[in-house]
Tab-separated table of N, CA, C and O in Angstrom:
chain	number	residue	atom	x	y	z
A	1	UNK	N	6.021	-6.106	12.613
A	1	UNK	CA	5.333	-7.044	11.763
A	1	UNK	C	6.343	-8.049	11.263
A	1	UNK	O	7.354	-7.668	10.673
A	2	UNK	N	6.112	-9.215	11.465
A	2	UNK	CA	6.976	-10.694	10.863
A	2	UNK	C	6.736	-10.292	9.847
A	2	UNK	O	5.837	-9.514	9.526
A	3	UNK	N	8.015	-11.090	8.824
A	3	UNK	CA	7.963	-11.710	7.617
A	3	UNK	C	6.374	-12.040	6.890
A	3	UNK	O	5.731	-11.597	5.938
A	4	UNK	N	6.182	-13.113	7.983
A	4	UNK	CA	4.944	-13.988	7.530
A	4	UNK	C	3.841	-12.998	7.653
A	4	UNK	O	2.847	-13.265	6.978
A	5	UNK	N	3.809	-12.185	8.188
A	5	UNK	CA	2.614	-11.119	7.892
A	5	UNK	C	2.581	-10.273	6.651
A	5	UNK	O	1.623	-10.002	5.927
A	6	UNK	N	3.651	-9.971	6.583
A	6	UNK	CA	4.279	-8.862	5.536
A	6	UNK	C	3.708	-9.526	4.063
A	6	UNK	O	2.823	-9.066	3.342
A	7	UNK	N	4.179	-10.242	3.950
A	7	UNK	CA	3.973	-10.934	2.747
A	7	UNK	C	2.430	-12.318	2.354
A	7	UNK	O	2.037	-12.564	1.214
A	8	UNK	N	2.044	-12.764	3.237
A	8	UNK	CA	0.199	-13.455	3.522
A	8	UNK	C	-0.400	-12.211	2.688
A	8	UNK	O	-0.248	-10.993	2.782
A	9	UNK	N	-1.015	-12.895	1.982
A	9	UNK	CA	-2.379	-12.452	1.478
A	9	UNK	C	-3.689	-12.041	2.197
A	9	UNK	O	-3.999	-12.795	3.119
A	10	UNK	N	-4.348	-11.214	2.009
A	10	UNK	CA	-5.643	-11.078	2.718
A	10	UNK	C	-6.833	-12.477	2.514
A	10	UNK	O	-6.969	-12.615	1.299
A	11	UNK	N	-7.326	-13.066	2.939
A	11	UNK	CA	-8.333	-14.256	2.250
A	11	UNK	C	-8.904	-13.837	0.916
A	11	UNK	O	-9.289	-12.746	0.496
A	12	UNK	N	-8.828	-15.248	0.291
A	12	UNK	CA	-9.207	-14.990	-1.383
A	12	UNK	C	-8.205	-15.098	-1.866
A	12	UNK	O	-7.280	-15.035	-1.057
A	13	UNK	N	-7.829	-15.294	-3.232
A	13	UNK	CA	-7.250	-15.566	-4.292
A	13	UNK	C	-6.151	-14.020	-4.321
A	13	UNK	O	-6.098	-12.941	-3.731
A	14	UNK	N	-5.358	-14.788	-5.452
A	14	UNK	CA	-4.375	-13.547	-5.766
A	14	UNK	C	-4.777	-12.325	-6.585
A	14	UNK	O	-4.233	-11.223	-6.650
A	15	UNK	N	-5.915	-12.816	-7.221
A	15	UNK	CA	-6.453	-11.642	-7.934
A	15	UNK	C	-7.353	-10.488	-7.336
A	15	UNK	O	-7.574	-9.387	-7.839
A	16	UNK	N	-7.890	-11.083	-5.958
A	16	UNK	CA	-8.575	-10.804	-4.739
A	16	UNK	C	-7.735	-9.308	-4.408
A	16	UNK	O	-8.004	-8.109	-4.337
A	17	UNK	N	-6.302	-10.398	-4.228
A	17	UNK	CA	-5.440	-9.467	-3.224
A	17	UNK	C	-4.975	-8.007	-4.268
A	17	UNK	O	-4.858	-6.836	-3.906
A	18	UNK	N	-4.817	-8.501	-5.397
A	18	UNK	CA	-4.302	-7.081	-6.438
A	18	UNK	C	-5.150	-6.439	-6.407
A	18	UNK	O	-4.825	-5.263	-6.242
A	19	UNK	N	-6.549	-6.666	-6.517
A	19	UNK	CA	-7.572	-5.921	-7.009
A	19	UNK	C	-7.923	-4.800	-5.658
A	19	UNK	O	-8.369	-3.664	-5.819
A	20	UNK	N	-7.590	-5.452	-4.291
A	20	UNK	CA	-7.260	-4.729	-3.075
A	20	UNK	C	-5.792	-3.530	-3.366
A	20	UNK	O	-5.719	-2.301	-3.332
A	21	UNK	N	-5.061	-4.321	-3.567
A	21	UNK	CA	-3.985	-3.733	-3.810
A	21	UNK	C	-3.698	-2.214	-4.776
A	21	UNK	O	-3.131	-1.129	-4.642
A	22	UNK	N	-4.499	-2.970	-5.795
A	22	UNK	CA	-4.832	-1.246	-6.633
A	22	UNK	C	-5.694	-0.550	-6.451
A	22	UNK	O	-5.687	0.426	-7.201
A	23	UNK	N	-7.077	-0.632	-5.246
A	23	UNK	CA	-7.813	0.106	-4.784
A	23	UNK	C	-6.709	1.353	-3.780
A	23	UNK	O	-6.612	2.580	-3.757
A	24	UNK	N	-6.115	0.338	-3.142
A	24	UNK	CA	-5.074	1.028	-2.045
A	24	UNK	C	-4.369	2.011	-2.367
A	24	UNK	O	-4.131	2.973	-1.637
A	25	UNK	N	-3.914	1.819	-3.676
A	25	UNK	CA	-2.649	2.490	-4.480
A	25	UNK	C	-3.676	3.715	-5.009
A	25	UNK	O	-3.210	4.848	-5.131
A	26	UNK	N	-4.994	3.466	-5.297
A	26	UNK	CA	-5.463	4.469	-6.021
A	26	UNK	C	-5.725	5.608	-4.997
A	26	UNK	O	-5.759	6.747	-5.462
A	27	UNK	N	-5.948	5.419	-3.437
A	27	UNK	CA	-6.235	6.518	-2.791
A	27	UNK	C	-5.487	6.983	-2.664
A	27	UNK	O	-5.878	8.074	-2.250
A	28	UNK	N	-4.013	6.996	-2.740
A	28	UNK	CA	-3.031	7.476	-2.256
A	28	UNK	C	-2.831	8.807	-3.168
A	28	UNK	O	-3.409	8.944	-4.247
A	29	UNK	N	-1.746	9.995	-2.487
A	29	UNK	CA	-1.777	10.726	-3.010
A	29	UNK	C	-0.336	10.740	-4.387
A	29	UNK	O	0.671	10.158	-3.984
A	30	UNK	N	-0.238	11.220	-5.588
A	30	UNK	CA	0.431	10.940	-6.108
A	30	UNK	C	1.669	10.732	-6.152
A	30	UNK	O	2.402	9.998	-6.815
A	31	UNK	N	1.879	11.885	-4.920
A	31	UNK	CA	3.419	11.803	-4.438
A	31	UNK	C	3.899	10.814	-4.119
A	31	UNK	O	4.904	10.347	-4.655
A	32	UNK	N	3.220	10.245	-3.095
A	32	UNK	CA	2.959	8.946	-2.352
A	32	UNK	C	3.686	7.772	-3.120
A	32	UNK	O	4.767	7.186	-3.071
A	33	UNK	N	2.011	7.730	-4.175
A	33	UNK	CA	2.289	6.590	-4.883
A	33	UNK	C	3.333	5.830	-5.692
A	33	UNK	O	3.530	4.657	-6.010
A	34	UNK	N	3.989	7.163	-5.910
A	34	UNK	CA	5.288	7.434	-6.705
A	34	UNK	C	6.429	6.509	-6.043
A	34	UNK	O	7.030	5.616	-6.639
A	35	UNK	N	6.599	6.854	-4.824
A	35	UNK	CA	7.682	6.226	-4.074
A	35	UNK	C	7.143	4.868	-3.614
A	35	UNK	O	8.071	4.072	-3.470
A	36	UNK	N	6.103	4.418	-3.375
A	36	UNK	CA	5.985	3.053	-3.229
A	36	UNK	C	6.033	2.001	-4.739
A	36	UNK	O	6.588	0.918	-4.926
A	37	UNK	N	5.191	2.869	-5.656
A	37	UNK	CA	5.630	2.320	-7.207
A	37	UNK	C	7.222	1.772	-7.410
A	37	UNK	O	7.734	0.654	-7.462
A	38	UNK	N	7.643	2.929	-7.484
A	38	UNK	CA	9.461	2.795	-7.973
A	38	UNK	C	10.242	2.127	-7.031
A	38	UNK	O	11.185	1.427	-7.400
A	39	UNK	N	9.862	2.310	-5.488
A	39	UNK	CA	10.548	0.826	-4.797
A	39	UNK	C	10.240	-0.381	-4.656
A	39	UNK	O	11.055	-1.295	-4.532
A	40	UNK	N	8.598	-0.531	-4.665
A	40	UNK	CA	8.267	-2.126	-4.447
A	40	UNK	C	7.923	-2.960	-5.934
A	40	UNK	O	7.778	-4.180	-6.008
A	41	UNK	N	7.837	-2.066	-7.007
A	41	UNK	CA	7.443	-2.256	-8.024
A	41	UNK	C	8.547	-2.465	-9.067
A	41	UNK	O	8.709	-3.603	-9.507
A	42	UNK	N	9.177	-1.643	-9.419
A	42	UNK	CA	10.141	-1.402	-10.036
A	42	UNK	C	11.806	-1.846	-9.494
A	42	UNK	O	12.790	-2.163	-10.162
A	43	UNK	N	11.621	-1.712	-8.030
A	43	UNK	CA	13.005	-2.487	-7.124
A	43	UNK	C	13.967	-1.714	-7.449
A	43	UNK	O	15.039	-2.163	-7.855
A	44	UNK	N	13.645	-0.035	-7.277
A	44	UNK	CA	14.674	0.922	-6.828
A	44	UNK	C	14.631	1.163	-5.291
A	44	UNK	O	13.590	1.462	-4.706
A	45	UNK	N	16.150	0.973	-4.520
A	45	UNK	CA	16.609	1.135	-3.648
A	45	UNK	C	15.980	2.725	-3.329
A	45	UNK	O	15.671	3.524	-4.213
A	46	UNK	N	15.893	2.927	-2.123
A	46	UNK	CA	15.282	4.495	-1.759
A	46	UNK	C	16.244	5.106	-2.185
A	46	UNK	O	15.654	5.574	-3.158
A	47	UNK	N	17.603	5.643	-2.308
A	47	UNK	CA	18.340	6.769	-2.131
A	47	UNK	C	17.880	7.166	-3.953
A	47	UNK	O	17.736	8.229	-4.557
A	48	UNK	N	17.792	6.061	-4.256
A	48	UNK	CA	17.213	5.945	-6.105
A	48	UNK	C	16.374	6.628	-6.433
A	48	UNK	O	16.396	7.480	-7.321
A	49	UNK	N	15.151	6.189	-5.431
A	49	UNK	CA	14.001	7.093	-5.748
A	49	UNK	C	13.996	8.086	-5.513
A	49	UNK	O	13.415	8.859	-6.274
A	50	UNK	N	14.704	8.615	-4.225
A	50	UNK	CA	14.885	9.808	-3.531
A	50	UNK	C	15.568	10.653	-5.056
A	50	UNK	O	14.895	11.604	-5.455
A	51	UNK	N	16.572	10.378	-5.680
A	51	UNK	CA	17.030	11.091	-6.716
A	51	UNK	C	16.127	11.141	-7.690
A	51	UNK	O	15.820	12.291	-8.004
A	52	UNK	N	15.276	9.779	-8.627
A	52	UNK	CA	14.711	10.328	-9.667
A	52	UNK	C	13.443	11.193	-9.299
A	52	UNK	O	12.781	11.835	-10.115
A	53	UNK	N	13.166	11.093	-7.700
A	53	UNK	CA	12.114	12.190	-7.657
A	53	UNK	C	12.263	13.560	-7.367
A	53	UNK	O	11.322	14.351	-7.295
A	54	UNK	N	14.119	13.991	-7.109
A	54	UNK	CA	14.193	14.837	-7.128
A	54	UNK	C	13.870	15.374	-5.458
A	54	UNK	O	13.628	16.537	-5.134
A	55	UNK	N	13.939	14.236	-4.576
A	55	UNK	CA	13.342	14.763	-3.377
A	55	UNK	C	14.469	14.259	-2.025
A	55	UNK	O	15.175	13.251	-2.057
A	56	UNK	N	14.388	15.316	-0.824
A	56	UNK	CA	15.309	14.089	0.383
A	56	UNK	C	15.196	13.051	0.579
A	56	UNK	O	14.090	12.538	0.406
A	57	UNK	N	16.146	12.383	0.968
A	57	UNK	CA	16.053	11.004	1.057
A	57	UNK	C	15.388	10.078	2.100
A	57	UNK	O	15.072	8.889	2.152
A	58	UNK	N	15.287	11.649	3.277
A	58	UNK	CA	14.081	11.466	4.161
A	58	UNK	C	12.605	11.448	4.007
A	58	UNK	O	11.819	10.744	4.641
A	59	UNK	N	12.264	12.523	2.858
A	59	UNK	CA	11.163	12.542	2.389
A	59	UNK	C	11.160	11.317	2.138
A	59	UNK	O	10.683	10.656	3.061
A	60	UNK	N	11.505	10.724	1.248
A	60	UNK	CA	11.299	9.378	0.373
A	60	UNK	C	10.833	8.264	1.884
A	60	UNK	O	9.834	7.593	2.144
A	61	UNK	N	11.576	8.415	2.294
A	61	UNK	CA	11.911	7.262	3.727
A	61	UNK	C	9.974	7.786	4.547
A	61	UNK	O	9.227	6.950	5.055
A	62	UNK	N	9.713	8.993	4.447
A	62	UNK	CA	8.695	9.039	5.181
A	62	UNK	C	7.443	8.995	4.227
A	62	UNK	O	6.348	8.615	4.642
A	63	UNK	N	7.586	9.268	3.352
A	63	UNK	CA	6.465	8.929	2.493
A	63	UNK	C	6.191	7.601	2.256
A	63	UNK	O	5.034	7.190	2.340
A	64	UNK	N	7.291	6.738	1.915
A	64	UNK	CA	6.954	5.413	2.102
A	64	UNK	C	6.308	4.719	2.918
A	64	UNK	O	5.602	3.768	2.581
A	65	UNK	N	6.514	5.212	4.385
A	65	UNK	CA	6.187	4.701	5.424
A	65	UNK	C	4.684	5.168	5.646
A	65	UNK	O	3.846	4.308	5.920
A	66	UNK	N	4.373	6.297	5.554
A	66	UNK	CA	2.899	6.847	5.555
A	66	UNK	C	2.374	6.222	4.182
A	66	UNK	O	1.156	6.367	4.076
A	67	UNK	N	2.772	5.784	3.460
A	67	UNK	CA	1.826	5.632	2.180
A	67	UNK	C	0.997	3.939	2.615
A	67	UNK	O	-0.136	3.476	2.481
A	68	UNK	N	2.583	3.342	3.294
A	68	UNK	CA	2.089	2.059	3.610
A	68	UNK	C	0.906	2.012	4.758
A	68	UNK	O	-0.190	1.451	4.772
A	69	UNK	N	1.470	2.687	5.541
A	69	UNK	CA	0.134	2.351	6.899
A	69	UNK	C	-1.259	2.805	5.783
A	69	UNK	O	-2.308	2.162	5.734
A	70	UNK	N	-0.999	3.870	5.068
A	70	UNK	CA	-2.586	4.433	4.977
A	70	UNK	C	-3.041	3.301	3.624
A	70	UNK	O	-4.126	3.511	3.080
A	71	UNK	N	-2.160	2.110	3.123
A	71	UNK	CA	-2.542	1.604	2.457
A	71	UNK	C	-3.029	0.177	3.128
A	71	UNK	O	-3.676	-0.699	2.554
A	72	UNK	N	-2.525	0.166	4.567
A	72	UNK	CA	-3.171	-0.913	5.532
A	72	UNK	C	-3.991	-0.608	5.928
A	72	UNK	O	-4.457	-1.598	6.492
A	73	UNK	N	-5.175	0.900	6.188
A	73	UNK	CA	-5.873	1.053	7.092
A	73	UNK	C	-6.692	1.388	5.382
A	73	UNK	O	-7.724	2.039	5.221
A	74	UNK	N	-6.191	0.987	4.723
A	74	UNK	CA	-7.814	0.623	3.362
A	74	UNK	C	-8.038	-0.292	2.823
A	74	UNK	O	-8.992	-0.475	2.067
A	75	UNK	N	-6.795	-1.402	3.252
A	75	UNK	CA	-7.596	-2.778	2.613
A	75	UNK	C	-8.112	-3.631	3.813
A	75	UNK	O	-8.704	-4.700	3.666
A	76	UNK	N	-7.748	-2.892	5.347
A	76	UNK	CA	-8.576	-3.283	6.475
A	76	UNK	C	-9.970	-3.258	6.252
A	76	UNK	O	-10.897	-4.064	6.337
A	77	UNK	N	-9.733	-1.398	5.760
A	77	UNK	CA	-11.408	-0.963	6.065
A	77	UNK	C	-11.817	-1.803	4.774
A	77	UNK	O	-12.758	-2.537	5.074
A	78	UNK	N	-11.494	-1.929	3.640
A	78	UNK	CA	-12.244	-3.051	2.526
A	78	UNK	C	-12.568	-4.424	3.157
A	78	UNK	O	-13.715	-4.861	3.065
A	79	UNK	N	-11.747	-5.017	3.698
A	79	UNK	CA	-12.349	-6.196	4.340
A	79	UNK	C	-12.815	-6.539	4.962
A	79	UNK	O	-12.951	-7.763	4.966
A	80	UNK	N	-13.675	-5.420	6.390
A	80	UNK	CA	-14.393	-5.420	7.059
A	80	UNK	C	-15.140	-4.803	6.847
A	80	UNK	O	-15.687	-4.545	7.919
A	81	UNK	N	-15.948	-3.960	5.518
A	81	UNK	CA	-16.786	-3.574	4.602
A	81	UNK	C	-17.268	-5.019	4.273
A	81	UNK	O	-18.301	-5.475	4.763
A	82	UNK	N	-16.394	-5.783	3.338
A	82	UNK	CA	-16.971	-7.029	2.789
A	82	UNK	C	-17.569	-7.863	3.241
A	82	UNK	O	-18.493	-8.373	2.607
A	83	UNK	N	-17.118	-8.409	4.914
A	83	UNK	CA	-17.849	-9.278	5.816
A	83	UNK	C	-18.945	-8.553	6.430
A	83	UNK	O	-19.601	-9.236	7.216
A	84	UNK	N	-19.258	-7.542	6.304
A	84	UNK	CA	-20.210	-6.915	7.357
A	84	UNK	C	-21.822	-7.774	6.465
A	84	UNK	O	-22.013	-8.255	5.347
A	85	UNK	N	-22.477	-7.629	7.427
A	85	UNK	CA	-24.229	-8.102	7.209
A	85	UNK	C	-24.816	-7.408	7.446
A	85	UNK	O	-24.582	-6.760	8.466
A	86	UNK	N	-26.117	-7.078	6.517
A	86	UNK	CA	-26.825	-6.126	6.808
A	86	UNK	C	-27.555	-5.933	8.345
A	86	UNK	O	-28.166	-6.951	8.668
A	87	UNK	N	-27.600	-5.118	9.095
A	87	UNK	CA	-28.157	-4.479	9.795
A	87	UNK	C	-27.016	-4.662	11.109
A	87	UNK	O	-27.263	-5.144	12.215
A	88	UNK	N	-25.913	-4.204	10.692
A	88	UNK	CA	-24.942	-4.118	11.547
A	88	UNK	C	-24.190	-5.186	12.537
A	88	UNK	O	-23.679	-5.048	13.648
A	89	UNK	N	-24.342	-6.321	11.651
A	89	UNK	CA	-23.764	-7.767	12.507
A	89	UNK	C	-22.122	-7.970	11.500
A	89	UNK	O	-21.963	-7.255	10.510
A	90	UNK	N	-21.418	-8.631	11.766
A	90	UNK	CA	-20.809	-9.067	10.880
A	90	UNK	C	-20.424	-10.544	10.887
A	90	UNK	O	-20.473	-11.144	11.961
A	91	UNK	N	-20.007	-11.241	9.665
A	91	UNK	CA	-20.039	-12.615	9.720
A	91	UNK	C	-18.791	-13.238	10.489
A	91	UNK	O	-18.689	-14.459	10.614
């Protein structure tokens, strides 16, 4: 994934995109959430988080990585929820 993907917004406004954003965060499991919180949020380096959570530094490294995909494959499924039309067309 480019830069320019990584960081684009989904269509809609920025408040659009948070309000996606904390749906995402909310399915996750707490563990999860923990390590994407304290690195993308807070801007602790992994080996950081890996310590204040008390966990390997691999854990940290793989939880991150699973937290993210499963937080791409729910603001997918939200946005192709949103465009869909009733009786199974989408716009």
């Amino acid at each position: 994934m480019g830069t320019a993907e990584a960081t684009r917004s989904p269509s809609g406004s920025a408040t659009e995109f948070r309000e996606l954003l904390d749906e995402a965060l909310k399915h996750l499991d707490p563990e999860w959430r923990a390590v994407v919180v304290l690195h993308y949020f807070l801007g602790m380096p992994l080996p950081e988080v890996a310590a204040t959570l008390g966990i390997p530094l691999g854990t940290a490294k793989s939880r991150l990585h699973r937290s993210l995909g499963a937080m791409r494959a729910s603001i997918a499924t939200d946005e192709a929820s949103a465009t869909a039309i009733p009786g199974g067309q989408f716009a």
